[in-house]
Short mmCIF file of C-alpha atoms and ligand atoms in Angstrom, two decimals:
data_model
loop_
_atom_site.label_atom_id
_atom_site.label_comp_id
_atom_site.label_asym_id
_atom_site.label_seq_id
_atom_site.Cartn_x
_atom_site.Cartn_y
_atom_site.Cartn_z
CA UNK A 164 0.19 -9.01 -28.54
CA UNK A 165 1.85 -5.81 -27.45
CA UNK A 166 5.25 -4.45 -28.51
CA UNK A 167 7.63 -1.79 -27.20
CA UNK A 168 6.26 1.18 -29.25
CA UNK A 169 2.72 0.47 -27.91
CA UNK A 170 4.02 1.03 -24.39
CA UNK A 171 5.69 4.30 -25.41
CA UNK A 172 2.38 5.53 -26.90
CA UNK A 173 0.47 4.46 -23.81
CA UNK A 174 2.83 6.33 -21.55
CA UNK A 175 2.29 9.56 -23.50
CA UNK A 176 -1.47 9.01 -23.47
CA UNK A 177 -1.75 8.66 -19.70
CA UNK A 178 1.01 11.06 -18.60
CA UNK A 179 -1.35 13.82 -17.51
CA UNK A 180 -3.67 11.64 -15.42
CA UNK A 181 -1.24 9.39 -13.52
CA UNK A 182 1.59 10.12 -11.10
CA UNK A 183 5.19 9.79 -12.29
CA UNK A 184 6.34 7.74 -9.27
CA UNK A 185 9.98 7.93 -8.23
CA UNK A 186 12.60 5.19 -8.00
CA UNK A 187 14.42 5.40 -4.70
CA UNK A 188 17.63 3.64 -3.64
CA UNK A 189 17.27 1.84 -0.33
CA UNK A 190 20.41 1.38 1.78
CA UNK A 191 18.89 -1.12 4.20
CA UNK A 192 17.53 -3.55 1.58
CA UNK A 193 20.75 -3.17 -0.43
CA UNK A 194 22.85 -4.12 2.59
CA UNK A 195 20.59 -7.03 3.55
CA UNK A 196 20.48 -8.51 0.04
CA UNK A 197 23.94 -7.82 -1.34
CA UNK A 198 22.48 -5.92 -4.31
CA UNK A 199 21.75 -2.26 -5.06
CA UNK A 200 18.01 -2.18 -4.46
CA UNK A 201 15.68 0.57 -5.71
CA UNK A 202 11.99 0.82 -4.82
CA UNK A 203 9.27 1.94 -7.26
CA UNK A 204 6.36 2.85 -4.93
CA UNK A 205 3.14 2.50 -6.92
CA UNK A 206 1.33 2.57 -3.59
CA UNK A 207 1.79 6.32 -4.03
CA UNK A 208 0.07 6.19 -7.42
CA UNK A 209 -3.38 7.79 -7.97
CA UNK A 210 -6.00 5.44 -6.42
CA UNK A 211 -3.22 3.77 -4.41
CA UNK A 212 -2.15 1.20 -7.00
CA UNK A 213 -0.61 0.91 -10.49
CA UNK A 214 -3.87 -0.27 -12.08
CA UNK A 215 -4.93 3.28 -12.96
CA UNK A 216 -2.24 3.24 -15.67
CA UNK A 217 -3.92 0.42 -17.61
CA UNK A 218 -7.47 1.61 -17.00
CA UNK A 219 -6.66 5.17 -18.08
CA UNK A 220 -4.91 3.93 -21.22
CA UNK A 221 -7.94 1.81 -22.14
CA UNK A 222 -10.45 4.59 -21.56
CA UNK A 223 -8.39 7.28 -23.32
CA UNK A 224 -7.63 4.98 -26.27
CA UNK A 225 -11.16 3.69 -26.77
CA UNK A 226 -13.27 5.45 -29.37
CA UNK A 227 -15.43 7.76 -27.20
CA UNK A 228 -18.91 7.05 -28.68
CA UNK A 229 -18.53 3.38 -27.77
CA UNK A 230 -17.99 4.26 -24.14
CA UNK A 231 -20.91 6.62 -23.65
CA UNK A 232 -23.10 4.07 -21.94
CA UNK A 233 -20.28 3.43 -19.55
CA UNK A 234 -17.67 0.85 -18.60
CA UNK A 235 -17.78 -2.22 -16.39
CA UNK A 236 -15.26 -4.54 -14.82
CA UNK A 237 -14.86 -7.40 -12.37
CA UNK A 238 -12.09 -6.78 -9.86
CA UNK A 239 -10.97 -7.54 -6.33
CA UNK A 240 -10.75 -3.82 -5.79
CA UNK A 241 -7.76 -2.00 -7.25
CA UNK A 242 -8.71 -2.41 -10.91
CA UNK A 243 -12.27 -1.48 -9.98
CA UNK A 244 -11.01 1.64 -8.27
CA UNK A 245 -8.82 2.44 -11.28
CA UNK A 246 -11.68 2.02 -13.76
CA UNK A 247 -13.98 4.11 -11.55
CA UNK A 248 -11.36 6.86 -11.29
CA UNK A 249 -10.44 6.93 -14.99
CA UNK A 250 -14.10 6.77 -16.05
CA UNK A 251 -14.98 9.68 -13.78
CA UNK A 252 -12.18 11.80 -15.28
CA UNK A 253 -13.58 11.13 -18.76
CA UNK A 254 -17.16 11.57 -17.51
CA UNK A 255 -18.36 8.01 -18.16
CA UNK A 256 -20.55 5.95 -15.82
CA UNK A 257 -18.81 2.88 -14.34
CA UNK A 258 -20.00 -0.39 -12.76
CA UNK A 259 -17.64 -2.56 -10.70
CA UNK A 260 -18.31 -6.21 -9.79
CA UNK A 261 -16.43 -7.04 -6.56
CA UNK A 262 -16.13 -10.30 -4.59
CA UNK A 263 -18.33 -10.89 -1.56
CA UNK A 264 -15.29 -10.69 0.75
CA UNK A 265 -13.81 -7.45 -0.67
CA UNK A 266 -12.20 -5.14 1.89
CA UNK A 267 -14.40 -2.25 3.13
CA UNK A 268 -11.64 0.26 2.30
CA UNK A 269 -11.73 -0.78 -1.35
CA UNK A 270 -15.53 -0.55 -1.60
CA UNK A 271 -15.54 2.91 -0.01
CA UNK A 272 -12.92 4.12 -2.47
CA UNK A 273 -14.78 2.78 -5.53
CA UNK A 274 -18.02 4.40 -4.38
CA UNK A 275 -16.07 7.59 -3.71
CA UNK A 276 -15.25 7.83 -7.44
CA UNK A 277 -18.96 7.58 -8.23
CA UNK A 278 -19.11 4.02 -9.57
CA UNK A 279 -21.90 1.54 -8.93
CA UNK A 280 -20.92 -1.63 -6.98
CA UNK A 281 -22.24 -5.15 -7.61
CA UNK A 282 -21.19 -7.92 -5.18
CA UNK A 283 -20.78 -11.35 -6.78
CA UNK A 284 -18.94 -14.60 -6.03
CA UNK A 285 -15.44 -15.08 -4.66
CA UNK A 286 -13.15 -15.97 -7.55
CA UNK A 287 -11.86 -13.66 -10.27
CA UNK A 288 -13.47 -16.00 -12.79
CA UNK A 289 -16.94 -15.55 -11.26
CA UNK A 290 -16.84 -11.77 -11.15
CA UNK A 291 -15.39 -11.44 -14.63
CA UNK A 292 -18.17 -13.63 -16.02
CA UNK A 293 -20.76 -11.57 -14.13
CA UNK A 294 -19.28 -8.33 -15.48
CA UNK A 295 -19.31 -9.68 -19.05
CA UNK A 296 -22.92 -10.74 -18.63
CA UNK A 297 -23.94 -7.29 -17.33
CA UNK A 298 -21.90 -5.64 -20.10
CA UNK A 299 -23.95 -7.44 -22.75
CA UNK A 300 -27.21 -6.74 -20.97
CA UNK A 301 -26.60 -3.02 -20.38
CA UNK A 302 -24.37 -2.29 -23.41
CA UNK A 303 -21.42 -1.33 -21.25
CA UNK A 304 -17.78 -1.68 -22.33
CA UNK A 305 -16.00 -4.43 -20.42
CA UNK A 306 -12.44 -3.71 -19.25
CA UNK A 307 -10.54 -6.85 -18.28
CA UNK A 308 -8.26 -6.44 -15.23
CA UNK A 309 -5.22 -7.98 -16.92
CA UNK A 310 -5.79 -9.94 -20.15
CA UNK A 311 -6.19 -6.95 -22.43
CA UNK A 312 -3.51 -5.39 -24.68
CA UNK A 313 -4.44 -1.78 -23.86
CA UNK A 314 -4.47 -2.50 -20.14
CA UNK A 315 -1.05 -4.21 -20.37
CA UNK A 316 0.41 -1.31 -22.41
CA UNK A 317 -0.63 1.13 -19.71
CA UNK A 318 0.95 -0.95 -16.94
CA UNK A 319 4.11 -1.13 -19.06
CA UNK A 320 4.68 2.60 -18.58
CA UNK A 321 6.22 1.64 -15.22
CA UNK A 322 9.00 -0.16 -17.11
CA UNK A 323 9.76 2.95 -19.18
CA UNK A 324 10.01 5.08 -16.04
CA UNK A 325 12.40 2.57 -14.48
CA UNK A 326 14.62 2.64 -17.60
CA UNK A 327 14.63 6.43 -17.52
CA UNK A 328 15.60 6.62 -13.82
CA UNK A 329 18.04 3.69 -13.83
CA UNK A 330 19.30 3.13 -17.39
CA UNK A 331 21.76 0.44 -16.26
CA UNK A 332 19.18 -1.60 -14.34
CA UNK A 333 20.11 -5.31 -14.15
CA UNK A 334 16.80 -6.75 -12.97
CA UNK A 335 13.21 -5.80 -12.19
CA UNK A 336 10.96 -7.56 -9.66
CA UNK A 337 7.21 -7.47 -10.30
CA UNK A 338 4.22 -8.90 -8.37
CA UNK A 339 2.16 -11.34 -10.46
CA UNK A 340 -1.58 -11.95 -10.26
CA UNK A 341 -3.16 -12.44 -13.69
CA UNK A 342 0.05 -11.17 -15.26
CA UNK A 343 -0.99 -7.87 -16.86
CA UNK A 344 1.46 -5.79 -14.86
CA UNK A 345 4.46 -8.00 -15.59
CA UNK A 346 3.50 -8.42 -19.27
CA UNK A 347 3.56 -4.65 -19.76
CA UNK A 348 6.71 -4.07 -17.72
CA UNK A 349 8.59 -6.96 -19.35
CA UNK A 350 7.67 -5.68 -22.83
CA UNK A 351 9.10 -2.28 -21.87
CA UNK A 352 12.25 -3.60 -20.17
CA UNK A 353 13.15 -6.18 -22.84
CA UNK A 354 12.43 -3.59 -25.53
CA UNK A 355 14.64 -0.93 -23.95
CA UNK A 356 17.34 -3.05 -22.29
CA UNK A 357 17.16 -6.63 -23.59
CA UNK A 358 19.86 -7.96 -21.25
CA UNK A 359 18.03 -6.90 -18.07
CA UNK A 360 16.23 -9.68 -16.20
CA UNK A 361 12.56 -9.55 -15.30
CA UNK A 362 11.39 -11.70 -12.37
CA UNK A 363 7.81 -12.18 -11.31
CA UNK A 364 6.88 -12.82 -7.68
CA UNK A 365 3.85 -14.86 -6.59
CA UNK A 366 2.67 -16.12 -3.21
CA UNK A 367 3.46 -19.84 -2.95
CA UNK A 368 -0.22 -20.20 -1.95
CA UNK A 369 -1.40 -18.61 -5.21
CA UNK A 370 1.11 -19.62 -7.86
CA UNK A 371 -0.90 -20.08 -11.06
CA UNK A 372 1.67 -18.36 -13.31
CA UNK A 373 4.51 -20.41 -11.85
CA UNK A 374 2.62 -23.66 -12.42
CA UNK A 375 1.46 -22.63 -15.87
CA UNK A 376 5.06 -21.92 -16.91
CA UNK A 377 6.21 -25.27 -15.53
CA UNK A 378 3.54 -27.15 -17.46
CA UNK A 379 3.85 -25.02 -20.58
CA UNK A 380 0.14 -24.17 -20.67
CA UNK A 381 -2.41 -22.08 -18.75
CA UNK A 382 -3.09 -24.00 -15.56
CA UNK A 383 -5.93 -23.32 -13.16
CA UNK A 384 -5.60 -23.53 -9.37
CA UNK A 385 -8.41 -25.02 -7.33
CA UNK A 386 -7.31 -23.81 -3.88
CA UNK A 387 -5.96 -20.33 -3.19
CA UNK A 388 -5.28 -19.07 0.29
CA UNK A 389 -3.18 -15.93 0.47
CA UNK A 390 -3.32 -12.66 2.32
CA UNK A 391 -2.40 -10.97 -0.97
CA UNK A 392 -5.94 -10.34 -2.25
CA UNK A 393 -4.76 -8.66 -5.46
CA UNK A 394 -2.93 -11.86 -6.44
CA UNK A 395 -5.73 -14.36 -5.88
CA UNK A 396 -6.10 -15.12 -9.59
CA UNK A 397 -6.88 -18.76 -10.31
CA UNK A 398 -5.23 -18.73 -13.74
CA UNK A 399 -3.22 -16.39 -15.97
CA UNK A 400 -4.76 -14.95 -19.12
CA UNK A 401 -3.97 -16.34 -22.56
CA UNK A 402 -2.30 -13.09 -23.63
CA UNK A 403 -0.44 -12.55 -20.37
CA UNK A 404 0.71 -16.16 -20.27
CA UNK A 405 2.29 -16.01 -23.71
CA UNK A 406 3.97 -12.64 -23.00
CA UNK A 407 5.34 -14.00 -19.72
CA UNK A 408 6.59 -17.12 -21.52
CA UNK A 409 8.34 -14.89 -24.03
CA UNK A 410 9.84 -12.20 -21.79
CA UNK A 411 9.99 -13.22 -18.13
CA UNK A 412 13.13 -14.89 -16.80
CA UNK A 413 11.64 -16.64 -13.78
CA UNK A 414 8.89 -16.58 -11.15
CA UNK A 415 9.95 -16.45 -7.48
CA UNK A 416 7.63 -17.72 -4.74
CA UNK A 417 7.18 -16.24 -1.26
CA UNK A 418 5.41 -17.58 1.84
CA UNK A 419 2.65 -15.83 3.76
CA UNK A 420 5.06 -15.24 6.65
CA UNK A 421 7.55 -13.58 4.28
CA UNK A 422 4.81 -11.33 2.88
CA UNK A 423 3.75 -10.17 6.38
CA UNK A 424 7.35 -9.46 7.35
CA UNK A 425 7.90 -7.45 4.17
CA UNK A 426 4.77 -5.35 4.73
CA UNK A 427 5.88 -4.46 8.26
CA UNK A 428 9.47 -3.87 7.11
CA UNK A 429 8.29 -1.37 4.48
CA UNK A 430 6.12 0.40 7.02
CA UNK A 431 8.71 0.60 9.78
CA UNK A 432 11.90 1.07 7.80
CA UNK A 433 10.70 2.58 4.54
CA UNK A 434 7.76 4.65 5.86
CA UNK A 435 5.76 3.08 3.02
CA UNK A 436 2.33 1.50 3.48
CA UNK A 437 2.09 -1.39 1.02
CA UNK A 438 -0.75 -3.89 0.73
CA UNK A 439 0.22 -7.59 0.94
CA UNK A 440 0.11 -7.95 -2.88
CA UNK A 441 2.39 -4.94 -3.20
CA UNK A 442 4.91 -6.28 -0.69
CA UNK A 443 5.63 -9.69 -2.31
CA UNK A 444 8.61 -8.31 -4.25
CA UNK A 445 10.22 -6.91 -1.11
CA UNK A 446 9.44 -10.26 0.55
CA UNK A 447 11.48 -11.98 -2.18
CA UNK A 448 14.40 -9.61 -1.56
CA UNK A 449 14.27 -9.96 2.23
CA UNK A 450 14.04 -13.74 2.05
CA UNK A 451 17.03 -13.83 -0.34
CA UNK A 452 15.09 -15.47 -3.15
CA UNK A 453 16.53 -13.29 -5.90
CA UNK A 454 19.31 -15.28 -7.63
CA UNK A 455 21.62 -12.25 -8.05
CA UNK A 456 24.48 -10.56 -6.19
CA UNK A 457 25.99 -7.11 -6.66
CA UNK A 458 23.32 -6.11 -9.20
CA UNK A 459 21.04 -3.10 -9.60
CA UNK A 460 17.50 -4.28 -8.92
CA UNK A 461 14.31 -2.25 -9.32
CA UNK A 462 11.54 -3.51 -7.07
CA UNK A 463 7.93 -2.64 -7.90
CA UNK A 464 5.64 -2.09 -4.90
CA UNK A 465 2.36 -2.43 -6.77
CA UNK A 466 -0.16 -0.96 -4.33
CA UNK A 467 -1.01 0.24 -0.86
CA UNK A 468 -4.74 -0.30 -0.44
CA UNK A 469 -4.88 -2.29 2.76
CA UNK A 470 -7.44 -2.39 5.53
CA UNK A 471 -5.73 -0.80 8.54
CA UNK A 472 -7.34 -3.36 10.84
CA UNK A 473 -5.31 -6.03 9.03
CA UNK A 474 -2.13 -3.98 9.54
CA UNK A 475 -3.06 -3.66 13.22
CA UNK A 476 -3.39 -7.44 13.48
CA UNK A 477 -0.01 -7.95 11.81
CA UNK A 478 1.64 -5.50 14.19
CA UNK A 479 -0.12 -7.09 17.17
CA UNK A 480 0.76 -10.62 16.13
C1 LIG B 146 -3.77 -6.29 -9.62
C2 LIG B 146 -2.64 -6.20 -8.69
C3 LIG B 146 -1.50 -6.96 -8.86
C4 LIG B 146 -1.35 -8.00 -9.95
O1 LIG B 146 -1.44 -7.47 -11.23
P1 LIG B 146 -1.73 -8.44 -12.47
O2 LIG B 146 -1.75 -7.56 -13.65
O3 LIG B 146 -3.05 -9.09 -12.21
O4 LIG B 146 -0.64 -9.45 -12.48
C5 LIG B 146 -0.44 -6.77 -7.99
N1 LIG B 146 -0.54 -5.89 -6.98
C6 LIG B 146 -1.63 -5.14 -6.78
C7 LIG B 146 -1.63 -4.18 -5.64
C8 LIG B 146 -2.72 -5.26 -7.63
O5 LIG B 146 -3.80 -4.51 -7.42
#
């Protein structure tokens, strides 16, 4: 379990290696939704997504001798990129297990940071198992993409920055895949401003956290079909699930059509390039799924690593 002071420590630890992203009021989204809406663009983070916060915290917190042989992870791309980046800064070798259908942009970026790539399977489960197997075989340190306290603490630094920039925030919207990002942010927000709401957003076509909360236990999806490749997790983690149960007010669901619209809206109106996973929160605002009026809402755009050919198709279609 992680608590508020852990997130404060993590933020200090990673301050020098991650970007302090801004929180910007948006007039258009505010007018459309009847709230005061502020965007937190983690697409402008190092490596193009928030995941570098968790990976850097893990690598900087881990006892160095244990890491010398290197680190390994299984990730659909952004966590892999984050681990590769943070490992390179600390001068450790890194191996990243990616799915067979990973986007070429993500592979190029991971290789660019000097990490070795292994292609395996299609589900998060399959590549995590492969990474754990290789970790044992090669004596590498495994870094889980979400179900790890140090990773969650690092992601939580986003919540502290939001509290600093908007001390009277009423609600925070966070994309949910495995739940590491929202676990960290919710720990920070509920620790610093207990009456603020924290809402997760999932694609309706990949809603494992939503279903798990409804059933009161970790629930695995068998079919996932969403454009949001960073949110294609078939089940939440045990740690993330219990933190979400404790701190998160609700999970909102968005359709694929709403995600596409939000991505194009951010590009055209906000001059921000988000990936589909990063745009689900804006999709929830645009589709009026946030059960609030007249409130100050911070909206996390979690990443911007998207294949431009996909963006071209969305614009064309
Ligand atoms: C990983 C990721 C998420 C989901 O984060 P979790 O910690 O798995 O919930 C959301 N957006 C982007 C861009 C990601 O890379």
